[in-house]
Every structure is written in structure tokens, then in C-alpha cells.
């Protein structure tokens, strides 16, 4: 706003060295030799590091990725060397001088290709890889992980089905494209400390990974994360941090900065996962879904990173928010020779929703039923079970029928026809429902500390990274509300520092407000008890009789009797000397309570504390002459549990919708036959731009979640989830053709139309 | 003599440069191949202009050069010799800045200074901009967090305020 907000890349200091990556031009090739002598001889070059310098496999949950390629490269743009130099341009020039001799290997270009028997193996030593968390690799194949859902009785489901349909869909890999490219700085101090600055959503994961792979004690690793210029899941992965660390180690611990160029950021660093999927639905004569069989093949790319957890999410929520008692799903994370994938806004849900919601529309058409009516009829609710066989109640599942009803009202669903033709133009609307669970690890947690100052103001310490979702502001509002004080008296730094702030698992999964919020609730309670105890002794009243608010602790019976917090925040100083109480420091922490890992054979378990449900709509106007179209309207009604800040909440939802419309309509990596990405820059990789935005309509339902602070549910990701499905449903209605492959460019629609004919 | 008039410019040699930045005269030495973006950020500490693509595609590095928006990644510093530059650090209470805050037209903030500078340039050049002109100007910047709805609101409000108030020059 004024240019003073500082991001990781904005900080420099005298003597700072710069690193640049040398990357692979091939998507699958054996490295026969690597020659760094030319790069080393460039004046100003301090060091060149290759995979042999650190032959260790990293990754979570599955250790399959060397920070720098070892023996072979598995995707186009894979880092093979790091050059450290006095200036960025010198490092970049020298990186081009790193010479690698390659022998190319057969490519795997799609997850279905990867699944075929006899497909070239991308990880020959899959059996030897160490793993953590829930991941089920199948050595000897390209399956990095497989989760199964087996619920009910399929035979019975199919026999009850009068109508059956099958849909195959695909969604390509694309990019997070946060406006701030990834950036990390590392410095190793003489006393053994490692100081890392990184544009990250996971400063505490960086710390634990540096600890795991470089054996530095946790307290000696200090990770700083200032403002982050957009993450969308892409900055939850740990990649440049390892390289910056190695770079610094190679130059005696001097501070080294590694910044991605946009091109590197788009393909060398992890990307948005792709999906190919097959959905078979069976339905009774009266429109009740009786059976579903779903297979997801996620395009995890060359390394698995968070792919297996996303494919797990693809299984755990595969049914969409519908009651399906007989359900079978296999969800696979496949290795391919594409860039590797990491978490992306929606965490597997925009993908799984695209699959199930295309099938829902096809089935509604088969039944000649109104698509919203069909969804309403099958909406999941209390008393139903999820694919993971979790029994739902109002608190855990919210109110989807209410979302659908509100959406219908908001968009005047019943007053307009689904399709309306005028000359060459066809207006059409598409709808979908969505749900999402967080799929967090069972032990995800957070801490918070509230420190009182002499003037009654407080400092809040917590590990939530500010990536644009307004979390840190929301958390100060929460503190103010709990302590009944003016929000301006609550201060929080923009910088997360792992040395001073209590741990938060990660700033992902729309979980920060939940995890840190619960920690803050405990910390505020702790602070209030301390304030009341001190006040009780000063006022000679039982502390149970005291209340806090307006900068005072006072008697509930007679609010005139009380004491200013300024007088007790650091302890009450008695006139005759001596002190009652001491500085008020509220502390609190929280950990997920009853998440249960999913049984890999049946999917039975509990993937997270609650589901957020919602209903969405997209309206398009298609020009039937050339299949160009405008997106006129987009609408979302979501059960937010509780809306804390209406402006932030709407902005999060519409921002998500905008990104979802981009994914649906144009975003995709273009690969050539060599699996090289042809469009790793914003000139050729298209996103929504100013002026293309439709009219947005957003509304909320508020069904509290009992376990969350203020009853809130996650909403940070959810706007995106149904947009691809809703757009595809709208354009399928407008064209009369099943459009099941994203992105829906006019060319893709034209090709589909002509293939169909 | 303007450095561009030097007979042969060596990309790695350094040249003297004089700029008027945010109303101050600045003298410095830069490499011929250095972009204005890096000079502003690395030499003058004006980190409000952001590298987003360094290819002219995203607009995060937009500054005002002689009254008009310029993507500072697309210009060599030596080309800017002797010219007048305003960065986000030089804007104080300009209508676009104020409306961006009021309308919550930002989330992560990384694209914001570029949008504000471009919008500020629009207000000066086209105080009566019609919707098509606004779109043409602003589609050169990318915001990945918001839906552009809020940015649209901020720009429209700034145009209105600007017309009432008379001048868009909030620069120092």
C-alpha cells in the first residue's frame, strides 16, 4: 500500500551471496556425467553444488526426492546443480555453463499411461523409500500411493439401480502462480545456528525437515517467514530451503539467497496436481443414488510430495456431499514425468468434485430431473455416513440443503430456464455442490501466547503465516473479543519466527483459524484467570465473582467496583511495597482430537474434525459460432459455521472462485512430446485478468461446528472447489455436448464438438 | 552526456546514472544490463516495486515514469537516466491508495503496488476514463488472490473521488 510491507525477497544485506539453479532440459534421462568446471571458472562464482554433494532423499510423506537430481532426472526443469556467486546475474550465467551428459529414457506422460502394465518405471527403488504418515506405495509400478474406499454392498447397490451412467474426466496439471515467486535465504552461524528466511506456508516444517536431514537441533534452527505473497498450497512444500542451506554450507555458512525466476517457479518448483478419473453412478427410479464406483488417477508428477495425501483426500471425500451407501473408490497418486505436485488450494477437492459433479449432472439429465433438485434429494446430512464411514451430525456436516435453498433464491433459479438461446448466443447455467474435509495429520496442532504490557495492551505470538487470507488480523480480533478489549490494543508481528513463536503445523488446509484459534481460546482463558486472581486479591473479592472488559476487571454484582488492567498487567504494586501477582502471560495450545487414519483397504477412519459444505453456480454466454464464451455470473453459498469478518470471508470466497474459473477455463501446462513445458511464463500461461471477472454472488449459512472457536468452519480454499464442475456443467448444457476435459478453452470445446460428430 | 549515447555499451560495465526518484535527485552507478526494477530495489531500497515475472506480463513492478506507468522490469536503468520516477513509496494519500484500503482491494499485497501505480497513472492520464479504457489499462496487471471485484470497486471509487477533488497527484 505504501511499499513498506516486506516480503522475503525484499531483504538484503551487504555480503549476501546469490544462488541460481541449473536445471534439466529432459523429462526423463539418465545422467551420465556432470561437468561443473566451466561454471566454476566464471569470475564471481563461489561454489557449484550437485546431487552427489548431498545424496539424500527427502519428502513427506514419502522420501523419494533428492534436492538435486541423482543418477537420473525425472521431469523437465528438475534442478541438477546450484551455483553460488557474488551476484544473481553471475550465478545465472554460470548455471548455464553446467554441462550434463544425458541418456534419455522412455517417458510417462499421463497418470493412465503410468498405470498401464509395462509402463516405464520412474522410481525403480520405490520399495526402499522410507515413509511417514499415510502413504501406500506399490513397488514395481508407478503407484506412489493407493487409498481404497469400500463401503456398503456394491452388488446390492447396482441391483437397486435403474439408471447407470459412466463419466470419464480429466484435469491437467497447472500452477499455483502466486505473484511472489518462491524465495529462501540461508545462513549458518559460527555458533551452529542455521537461520533461514523463506516465503513459506510451513516455517515449522522447514525447521523439522532441516533437523531431519542436516541433524541440527530444532532450537538451533531459526526460520523467519515475513509476509508471503500468495501461497495457495504451493509454498507449503520444502524445496528451495534445502538448496539455500546447501548453498550456504558450501560457502562456509555465508548468507545465500535463492530466488525463483517465474519460469523456475512454474516448473522446477512443485505444481498443481492433475487428475484423470472414471465415475460410475447408479440411481433408483425415484432419483436416489444407490451405488458409485470411482477411480482417481492423480498426476502427481515425478515426485510424490503431498500427492499421496491429496489422493487420500480424493478417496475420503470421493462421493461429494451426497448420501451414497454403496460406494467403492480407488484413489491413486501416480508418478509421471511431469513436474512434481504439491498441495493446492482445495487439496484434491476441486479435482474430485469435478469428477463426481459431472457425473451428477449427467445422471440428472438421464433422470430428466432439475440438477439442483437432484442434488437436494441426495444431499448428505446428519445420520448419514461419509465414504470413510464417519457418522455425521449437524456440527460435523453443517447444512447443505439450506445452502442449496439459499443458492436457488439468490440466483433466482426457478425463474430462469437452464438454457436460453438468442441468435448465435446461448446463455446457460451450471450448478454443483461441494464439501471438504481438511485431511490434516492426526497430531496437527498449534500454540499461542498472549503477553500483557504495562499499558494494558497485548502482544500475540503464534505461528500462523500471513499469506493474504487475513488470518493474523482475524486472530487479533479473536483475542480482542475473548479479552473484551479494543482490537487496536492487540498487536501481532507480520513476521513468523520459529525461535519465539509457538509451533503451528502449517498455514494450510483452511486450518489456521481453527488450530491457532483454539490455542488462543486457551491462552485467553489462561490470561483471564491470572488477571482475575490478581484482581481478586487486590479487591478482596472471590475471583469467581469477577468479570473482565473495557480495560478493567470488575465485580459482576457491582460493576463500579473494579480495577484497571493497567494496574495489574505486570502485577499490582502495593503502596507499602511488595507486589500481588506478576506479568500476565496467557498460554494455550491445541491439537487435533479425534482424527483417525484411514484404513488403506476400506477407507474407514476420520479425516478431520468437520466438513464445510456449499453449493455453487456459474452462468455463461456462449457464442455458438466459435465457442468463445463469457462468464456472466458465479455464485456460492457456503456453510461457514460462523462468519468472523464478512469482508475477508467474501474476499476469500470470490478469490477462490476466480482461481477456480481460471483453472476451469484456461489454466494448464502445455507439454510437447518430450514432456517439456512450453508455457512456463505468464505471457503464455493464461490466468483471469481484470475485466474478465463475472458478477459474483456470495452468501453464507451459519451452522456452528462444536469443536471450533466461535463455531467456525474453514472457508479459505472452498470458493475454488466447485467452479470447474459448475463451468463444465454450464458449458455442457449450452453446447449439448459432454465437456469432461479441462481446461475449457474455445478450442477444446470446438474439438470435443467435432470429435463427437 | 546521457549514458545511452556512449559509443559502445558493455553489458557488464558500470555507468553513472542520475534519476529523480520520488522528488529526490539520486546519483548512482549501475551495470548496463541491469533493469530499472533491480536498481530501484537493490540500490535505492525501494522494494515496493515487486519482481513477479520480470517479463512484462504481470505488472507487479509498475512505477510511474514521467507521468505514465512503466513496467520497471522492461526498462534498463540506463534508459531511465535523467528521468522522473515515482514509486509506491512516493505516493502519499493518493485516491487510488486510499480506495484500495477502503475497498479491501488486496489480500497478499504483492501485486498491490503495481496495481496502485497503474491506477494512479490512469487517473492522471484519463480522469474521465470509460470502462473500456479502464479495462485496457488494468488488464496488464495480474492479481492472483482477489477476484478483481474489489480492485474494480477501488478504481471506480478513486476515479469518482478524483473528479470531485480535482487532482490525482498525491505524489510528494
XYZ file of C-alpha atoms in Angstrom, chain A residues 181-749:
569
model
C 7.962 -16.316 -6.689
C 9.390 -18.655 -4.071
C 12.453 -17.308 -2.281
C 14.707 -18.587 0.504
C 17.788 -17.292 2.276
C 20.048 -19.395 4.474
C 22.914 -18.530 6.760
C 24.866 -20.862 9.021
C 26.285 -19.045 12.017
C 29.566 -19.950 13.723
C 27.704 -20.960 16.897
C 25.952 -23.711 14.979
C 22.692 -21.914 14.359
C 21.007 -22.113 10.984
C 18.972 -19.048 10.073
C 16.531 -19.395 7.225
C 14.235 -16.798 5.739
C 11.649 -18.241 3.462
C 8.466 -17.385 1.616
C 6.688 -20.373 3.074
C 3.430 -21.642 4.446
C 5.275 -24.092 6.682
C 8.093 -22.470 8.674
C 7.893 -25.176 11.346
C 8.027 -27.950 8.745
C 11.149 -26.322 7.276
C 12.610 -26.466 10.759
C 11.750 -30.132 11.285
C 12.994 -31.109 7.825
C 16.301 -29.259 8.216
C 16.572 -31.017 11.543
C 15.850 -34.397 9.968
C 18.216 -34.105 7.021
C 21.022 -31.945 8.406
C 20.914 -33.077 12.037
C 20.829 -29.615 13.563
C 18.899 -29.479 16.843
C 15.496 -27.840 16.467
C 16.258 -24.971 18.818
C 19.295 -24.077 16.696
C 17.227 -23.713 13.524
C 15.585 -20.337 13.219
C 13.105 -19.896 10.433
C 11.679 -16.481 9.639
C 8.667 -16.036 7.440
C 7.563 -12.492 6.805
C 4.530 -11.619 4.666
C 4.055 -14.177 1.934
C 2.898 -13.012 -1.478
C 0.348 -15.739 -2.029
C 0.733 -19.442 -1.380
C -2.315 -21.455 -2.424
C -0.620 -24.565 -1.057
C 2.430 -24.201 -3.292
C 4.570 -22.722 -0.557
C 3.792 -25.495 1.892
C 6.389 -27.697 0.205
C 10.030 -27.565 1.305
C 12.371 -27.288 -1.661
C 14.425 -24.104 -2.062
C 15.141 -24.141 1.673
C 17.262 -27.291 1.302
C 19.080 -25.785 -1.660
C 19.724 -22.470 0.085
C 21.007 -24.397 3.088
C 23.363 -26.476 0.925
C 24.488 -23.331 -0.875
C 25.313 -21.587 2.372
C 27.117 -24.673 3.684
C 29.216 -24.736 0.516
C 30.494 -21.202 1.121
C 31.349 -21.532 4.796
C 27.941 -20.552 6.111
C 27.706 -17.142 4.462
C 24.203 -15.866 3.797
C 22.941 -17.031 0.420
C 19.707 -16.079 -1.260
C 17.915 -18.232 -3.788
C 15.010 -16.702 -5.684
C 12.996 -18.466 -8.324
C 12.549 -16.790 -11.634
C 8.959 -17.091 -12.783
C 9.937 -19.833 -15.194
C 11.648 -21.841 -12.430
C 8.786 -21.185 -10.069
C 6.321 -22.617 -12.559
C 8.051 -25.881 -13.439
C 11.093 -26.566 -11.278
C 9.138 -25.974 -8.090
C 6.069 -28.063 -7.325
C 2.805 -27.518 -9.173
C -0.932 -28.177 -9.007
C -1.808 -31.862 -9.249
C -3.694 -33.227 -12.264
C -6.369 -35.904 -12.369
C -7.866 -38.488 -14.655
C -10.922 -40.144 -13.301
C -13.717 -42.580 -14.007
C -17.042 -42.355 -12.202
C -19.878 -44.838 -12.483
C -23.148 -43.908 -10.803
C -26.267 -45.958 -10.242
C -29.593 -44.439 -9.361
C -33.045 -45.713 -8.380
C -36.129 -44.817 -10.403
C -37.019 -42.069 -7.940
C -33.629 -40.381 -8.181
C -31.764 -41.772 -5.162
C -28.131 -42.641 -5.769
C -27.770 -46.337 -4.987
C -24.178 -47.036 -5.968
C -20.988 -45.362 -7.088
C -17.702 -46.742 -8.290
C -14.919 -44.238 -8.671
C -11.289 -44.468 -9.735
C -9.000 -41.459 -9.475
C -5.571 -41.428 -11.063
C -3.855 -38.291 -9.813
C -0.987 -36.900 -11.850
C 1.495 -36.499 -9.029
C 4.387 -35.899 -11.383
C 7.966 -37.018 -10.864
C 7.995 -36.975 -7.051
C 5.136 -37.550 -4.679
C 5.470 -34.699 -2.145
C 1.926 -34.169 -0.770
C 0.363 -36.052 -3.695
C -0.407 -39.189 -1.653
C -2.247 -37.126 0.945
C -4.232 -35.408 -1.813
C -5.105 -38.725 -3.396
C -6.177 -39.845 0.082
C -8.465 -36.789 0.176
C -9.648 -37.818 -3.277
C -10.798 -41.072 -1.699
C -12.132 -39.781 1.596
C -14.492 -37.238 0.019
C -14.987 -39.014 -3.334
C -18.779 -39.141 -3.119
C -19.159 -35.382 -2.940
C -21.655 -34.241 -0.303
C -24.143 -36.964 -1.109
C -25.599 -39.931 0.674
C -24.161 -42.951 -1.147
C -24.433 -46.114 0.920
C -22.779 -48.448 -1.569
C -19.522 -46.992 -2.593
C -16.224 -48.159 -3.959
C -13.265 -45.968 -4.759
C -9.630 -46.465 -5.621
C -7.662 -43.257 -5.472
C -4.121 -43.416 -6.760
C -1.265 -40.985 -6.771
C 0.683 -41.807 -9.925
C 4.251 -40.981 -10.821
C 4.642 -39.411 -14.260
C 7.406 -37.438 -15.976
C 5.610 -34.200 -15.261
C 6.695 -31.550 -12.743
C 6.031 -32.764 -9.227
C 2.852 -31.774 -7.451
C 2.229 -30.402 -4.020
C -0.812 -29.203 -2.122
C -3.007 -26.762 -3.995
C -5.967 -24.742 -2.798
C -8.775 -27.232 -2.232
C -6.358 -30.120 -1.654
C -7.733 -32.687 -4.107
C -11.282 -31.398 -3.844
C -11.600 -29.223 -6.978
C -10.427 -32.353 -8.788
C -12.656 -34.935 -7.105
C -15.593 -32.517 -7.276
C -15.132 -32.068 -10.999
C -15.398 -35.837 -11.407
C -18.409 -36.520 -9.204
C -20.289 -33.360 -10.200
C -20.005 -34.016 -13.920
C -21.465 -37.433 -13.184
C -24.245 -35.868 -11.091
C -25.248 -33.610 -13.991
C -25.195 -36.451 -16.474
C -27.359 -38.510 -14.136
C -29.795 -35.621 -13.546
C -30.176 -35.285 -17.306
C -30.749 -39.046 -17.611
C -33.486 -38.762 -14.995
C -34.854 -35.585 -16.630
C -34.565 -34.023 -13.216
C -33.674 -30.447 -12.304
C -29.940 -30.650 -11.446
C -30.341 -28.751 -8.169
C -33.388 -30.779 -7.222
C -31.425 -33.981 -7.849
C -28.635 -32.740 -5.614
C -31.065 -31.592 -2.929
C -32.686 -35.025 -2.940
C -29.342 -36.759 -2.369
C -27.739 -34.163 -0.084
C -25.803 -35.653 2.813
C -26.865 -34.775 6.332
C -26.878 -35.785 9.997
C -27.277 -39.531 10.457
C -25.593 -40.324 7.131
C -22.090 -41.682 6.850
C -19.211 -40.399 4.761
C -17.095 -42.570 2.446
C -14.823 -43.017 5.469
C -17.828 -44.376 7.384
C -17.837 -41.416 9.743
C -21.288 -40.914 11.209
C -22.279 -37.291 10.686
C -24.139 -34.896 12.915
C -25.183 -31.287 12.397
C -21.973 -29.997 13.936
C -19.692 -32.039 11.694
C -21.529 -31.729 8.376
C -23.341 -28.396 8.507
C -26.394 -27.807 6.377
C -26.126 -28.500 2.657
C -29.899 -28.436 1.912
C -30.001 -24.933 3.363
C -27.066 -23.908 1.112
C -28.892 -25.269 -1.932
C -32.107 -23.495 -0.955
C -30.286 -20.207 -0.408
C -28.438 -20.554 -3.699
C -31.738 -21.172 -5.518
C -33.162 -17.985 -4.056
C -30.057 -15.931 -4.659
C -29.735 -16.787 -8.327
C -33.493 -16.985 -8.957
C -33.048 -20.498 -10.166
C -36.725 -21.231 -10.643
C -37.440 -18.046 -12.604
C -34.980 -18.629 -15.434
C -34.614 -21.503 -17.864
C -31.426 -23.573 -17.660
C -30.645 -22.744 -21.285
C -31.709 -19.658 -23.220
C -30.810 -19.136 -26.897
C -30.749 -15.756 -28.639
C -29.398 -15.784 -32.165
C -25.861 -17.114 -32.033
C -25.712 -16.751 -28.294
C -26.706 -19.311 -25.732
C -26.940 -18.488 -22.060
C -26.705 -21.432 -19.728
C -26.252 -22.161 -16.062
C -24.410 -24.949 -14.342
C -24.506 -25.887 -10.686
C -22.675 -28.143 -8.307
C -22.333 -28.890 -4.648
C -19.117 -29.416 -2.798
C -17.693 -30.380 0.513
C -14.300 -30.531 2.024
C -12.564 -32.024 4.970
C -9.102 -30.904 5.954
C -7.226 -34.238 5.796
C -4.786 -32.935 8.372
C -2.432 -35.288 10.206
C -3.935 -36.691 13.383
C -1.467 -34.722 15.501
C -1.678 -31.307 13.794
C -1.628 -28.603 16.407
C -0.851 -25.045 17.347
C 0.194 -22.869 20.244
C -0.416 -19.258 21.201
C 0.939 -16.849 23.781
C -0.743 -13.621 24.866
C 1.635 -11.238 26.647
C 0.233 -8.294 28.582
C 2.053 -4.975 28.580
C 2.024 -2.299 31.290
C -0.472 -0.143 29.365
C -2.977 -2.984 29.138
C -2.182 -3.743 25.513
C -1.190 -7.256 24.481
C 1.189 -8.932 22.055
C 0.026 -12.117 20.424
C 2.594 -14.757 19.499
C 1.542 -17.536 17.164
C 2.838 -19.342 14.114
C 0.179 -18.515 11.513
C 1.751 -17.142 8.347
C 0.091 -14.169 6.684
C -0.365 -15.204 3.079
C -3.152 -12.823 2.232
C -6.050 -14.554 3.885
C -6.135 -12.044 6.733
C -5.550 -14.745 9.338
C -3.304 -12.728 11.592
C -5.822 -9.875 11.628
C -8.643 -12.306 12.314
C -6.655 -13.787 15.186
C -6.143 -10.377 16.799
C -9.887 -9.826 16.504
C -10.403 -13.131 18.242
C -8.070 -12.128 21.068
C -9.842 -8.774 21.397
C -13.218 -10.458 21.541
C -12.134 -13.037 24.107
C -10.428 -10.456 26.307
C -13.192 -7.911 25.652
C -10.744 -5.263 24.666
C -10.255 -2.819 21.809
C -8.732 -4.626 18.816
C -6.200 -1.806 18.436
C -4.682 -2.855 21.725
C -3.813 -6.277 20.303
C -0.584 -6.365 18.372
C 0.869 -9.104 16.210
C 4.009 -9.069 14.109
C 3.759 -9.853 10.411
C 6.880 -11.979 10.697
C 6.705 -15.546 11.981
C 9.855 -16.506 13.862
C 10.165 -20.125 14.936
C 12.545 -19.120 17.701
C 9.977 -17.039 19.563
C 6.607 -18.197 18.389
C 4.932 -21.438 19.391
C 4.546 -24.023 16.703
C 1.749 -24.240 14.196
C 1.643 -27.350 11.995
C 1.317 -25.396 8.708
C -0.655 -22.471 7.376
C -2.708 -24.669 5.078
C -5.972 -26.564 4.769
C -8.005 -23.556 5.944
C -6.931 -24.731 9.375
C -5.034 -21.808 10.875
C -8.009 -20.095 12.411
C -9.195 -23.424 13.767
C -5.901 -24.603 15.242
C -4.471 -21.266 16.359
C -7.956 -20.049 17.276
C -8.372 -22.930 19.688
C -4.900 -22.261 21.107
C -5.824 -18.593 21.516
C -9.023 -19.569 23.258
C -6.972 -21.470 25.806
C -4.373 -18.690 26.083
C -7.037 -16.032 26.637
C -8.666 -18.177 29.279
C -5.303 -18.601 30.980
C -4.685 -14.831 30.904
C -8.140 -14.078 32.257
C -7.624 -16.467 35.174
C -4.345 -14.693 36.011
C -5.941 -11.246 35.787
C -8.860 -12.311 37.943
C -6.612 -13.926 40.527
C -4.561 -10.779 40.918
C -7.652 -8.570 40.925
C -9.392 -10.832 43.453
C -6.570 -10.400 45.926
C -6.390 -6.641 45.380
C -10.170 -6.148 45.562
C -10.634 -8.755 48.294
C -13.377 -10.459 46.263
C -13.722 -14.072 45.139
C -12.355 -14.384 41.627
C -15.488 -16.251 40.523
C -17.371 -13.018 41.079
C -15.158 -11.046 38.708
C -15.629 -10.157 35.084
C -13.255 -8.680 32.550
C -13.940 -5.997 29.964
C -13.330 -2.416 28.887
C -9.803 -2.475 30.240
C -10.951 -3.439 33.741
C -11.519 -6.386 35.992
C -14.715 -5.681 37.913
C -17.347 -7.207 40.146
C -20.288 -8.745 38.348
C -22.551 -7.681 41.189
C -21.402 -4.100 41.305
C -19.518 -3.148 38.129
C -18.490 0.082 39.870
C -16.065 -1.967 41.963
C -13.068 -2.968 39.932
C -9.509 -2.262 38.929
C -7.856 -1.134 35.687
C -5.871 -3.790 33.896
C -3.012 -1.301 33.549
C -2.580 -1.577 37.320
C -2.316 -5.357 37.374
C -0.928 -6.336 33.960
C 2.601 -6.601 35.402
C 1.401 -7.382 38.910
C -0.187 -4.967 41.385
C 2.303 -2.843 43.222
C 1.190 -2.311 46.795
C 1.568 1.242 48.138
C 3.527 -0.126 51.094
C 5.837 -2.131 48.788
C 5.568 -5.671 47.540
C 3.610 -6.963 44.569
C 0.497 -9.042 44.102
C 0.716 -11.287 41.065
C 3.159 -10.721 38.208
C 3.175 -10.157 34.466
C 0.159 -11.744 32.818
C 1.232 -14.197 30.139
C -1.545 -16.355 28.816
C -0.518 -19.536 27.146
C -2.551 -22.078 25.250
C -2.160 -24.880 22.812
C -4.341 -27.266 20.914
C -4.020 -30.496 18.986
C -6.468 -32.273 16.734
C -8.512 -34.599 18.920
C -10.152 -37.445 17.165
C -8.757 -37.733 13.672
C -8.372 -41.367 12.746
C -6.096 -42.587 10.000
C -7.937 -44.221 7.120
C -7.744 -47.961 6.774
C -5.963 -48.353 3.414
C -8.171 -51.287 2.401
C -11.594 -49.871 3.339
C -11.076 -46.176 3.997
C -12.651 -46.431 7.443
C -11.464 -43.582 9.664
C -11.948 -39.871 10.227
C -10.032 -37.422 8.038
C -10.624 -34.231 10.006
C -12.819 -32.515 12.555
C -15.551 -31.209 10.247
C -16.768 -30.788 6.709
C -17.558 -27.492 5.076
C -20.401 -27.821 2.574
C -21.650 -25.477 -0.112
C -23.478 -25.029 -3.393
C -22.235 -23.095 -6.403
C -23.418 -21.830 -9.783
C -21.826 -20.444 -12.942
C -23.677 -18.722 -15.761
C -22.112 -18.423 -19.208
C -22.980 -16.872 -22.529
C -21.630 -18.962 -25.386
C -21.153 -17.773 -28.941
C -22.099 -20.885 -30.917
C -20.143 -19.714 -33.968
C -16.680 -20.053 -32.450
C -17.325 -21.441 -28.945
C -15.940 -18.364 -27.271
C -17.853 -17.514 -24.134
C -18.180 -15.035 -21.350
C -18.676 -15.986 -17.738
C -21.548 -13.761 -16.657
C -22.242 -14.806 -13.092
C -20.751 -17.005 -10.433
C -22.410 -17.741 -7.123
C -21.519 -19.542 -3.904
C -23.456 -20.309 -0.775
C -21.297 -21.925 1.863
C -21.852 -23.091 5.413
C -19.129 -21.123 7.170
C -20.138 -22.170 10.649
C -19.665 -18.612 11.739
C -18.503 -15.619 9.731
C -15.898 -13.719 11.746
C -15.090 -10.963 9.268
C -17.651 -10.653 6.454
C -15.367 -8.655 4.146
C -12.457 -11.106 4.492
C -14.818 -14.034 4.153
C -16.354 -12.767 0.940
C -12.910 -11.896 -0.440
C -11.634 -15.397 0.309
C -14.614 -16.989 -1.392
C -14.595 -14.788 -4.515
C -10.795 -15.056 -4.747
C -11.134 -18.829 -4.690
C -13.908 -18.687 -7.279
C -11.760 -16.527 -9.540
C -8.913 -19.006 -9.355
C -11.333 -21.869 -9.972
C -12.725 -20.185 -13.060
C -9.164 -19.758 -14.301
C -8.430 -23.455 -13.763
C -11.659 -24.415 -15.435
C -11.427 -22.152 -18.435
C -7.757 -21.823 -19.373
C -5.041 -22.861 -16.931
C -2.935 -25.838 -17.974
C 0.648 -26.702 -18.684
C 1.196 -27.356 -22.367
C 3.540 -30.330 -22.792
C 5.237 -31.304 -26.004
C 6.058 -34.898 -26.928
C 9.225 -34.687 -24.831
C 7.181 -33.690 -21.761
C 8.755 -30.259 -21.797
C 6.515 -27.473 -20.541
C 6.018 -24.997 -23.358
C 4.314 -22.243 -21.389
C 6.233 -21.609 -18.153
C 5.516 -17.870 -18.129
C 2.523 -15.571 -17.726
C 2.530 -14.494 -21.354
C 1.613 -17.984 -22.484
C 0.141 -19.430 -19.288
C -3.151 -17.606 -19.036
C -4.949 -16.599 -15.888
C -8.026 -14.482 -15.370
C -7.276 -10.821 -15.835
C -9.005 -7.630 -14.802
C -12.231 -7.138 -16.732
C -12.918 -10.845 -17.178
C -14.482 -11.226 -13.755
C -18.140 -12.192 -13.703
C -20.664 -10.739 -11.286
C -20.094 -12.575 -8.012
C -22.804 -13.571 -5.577
C -21.833 -14.942 -2.183
C -23.904 -15.853 0.821
C -23.352 -17.817 3.983
C -25.165 -20.331 6.125
C -24.015 -20.466 9.729
C -24.258 -23.911 11.322
C -21.737 -23.919 14.154
C -19.078 -26.590 14.466
C -18.924 -27.506 18.137
C -15.175 -28.075 18.229
C -14.128 -24.817 16.590
C -13.628 -21.395 18.131
C -16.860 -19.450 17.621
C -18.208 -22.455 15.713
C -16.365 -21.528 12.535
C -15.516 -23.825 9.645
C -12.693 -23.499 7.140
C -13.568 -21.359 4.108
C -10.192 -20.167 2.762
C -9.995 -22.710 -0.021
C -13.574 -23.510 -0.696
C -14.606 -20.937 -3.296
C -12.436 -22.727 -5.827
C -13.795 -26.221 -5.326
C -16.929 -26.326 -7.435
C -16.012 -23.802 -10.113
C -14.512 -26.257 -12.633
C -17.533 -28.543 -12.287
C -20.071 -25.714 -12.450
C -18.437 -24.170 -15.505
C -18.232 -27.532 -17.264
C -21.869 -28.206 -16.404
C -22.907 -24.791 -17.749
C -20.959 -25.185 -20.997
C -22.117 -28.772 -21.430
C -25.690 -27.501 -21.127
C -25.011 -24.651 -23.552
C -23.400 -26.853 -26.196
C -25.347 -30.037 -25.630
C -22.011 -31.910 -25.541
C -20.454 -33.583 -22.516
C -17.407 -31.463 -21.717
C -15.309 -33.557 -19.393
C -11.783 -32.383 -20.060
C -10.296 -29.220 -18.657
C -9.425 -26.520 -19.373
C -12.481 -25.470 -21.332
C -10.890 -23.260 -23.928
C -12.967 -22.472 -27.024
C -10.586 -24.693 -28.946
C -11.170 -27.607 -26.571
C -14.949 -27.175 -26.903
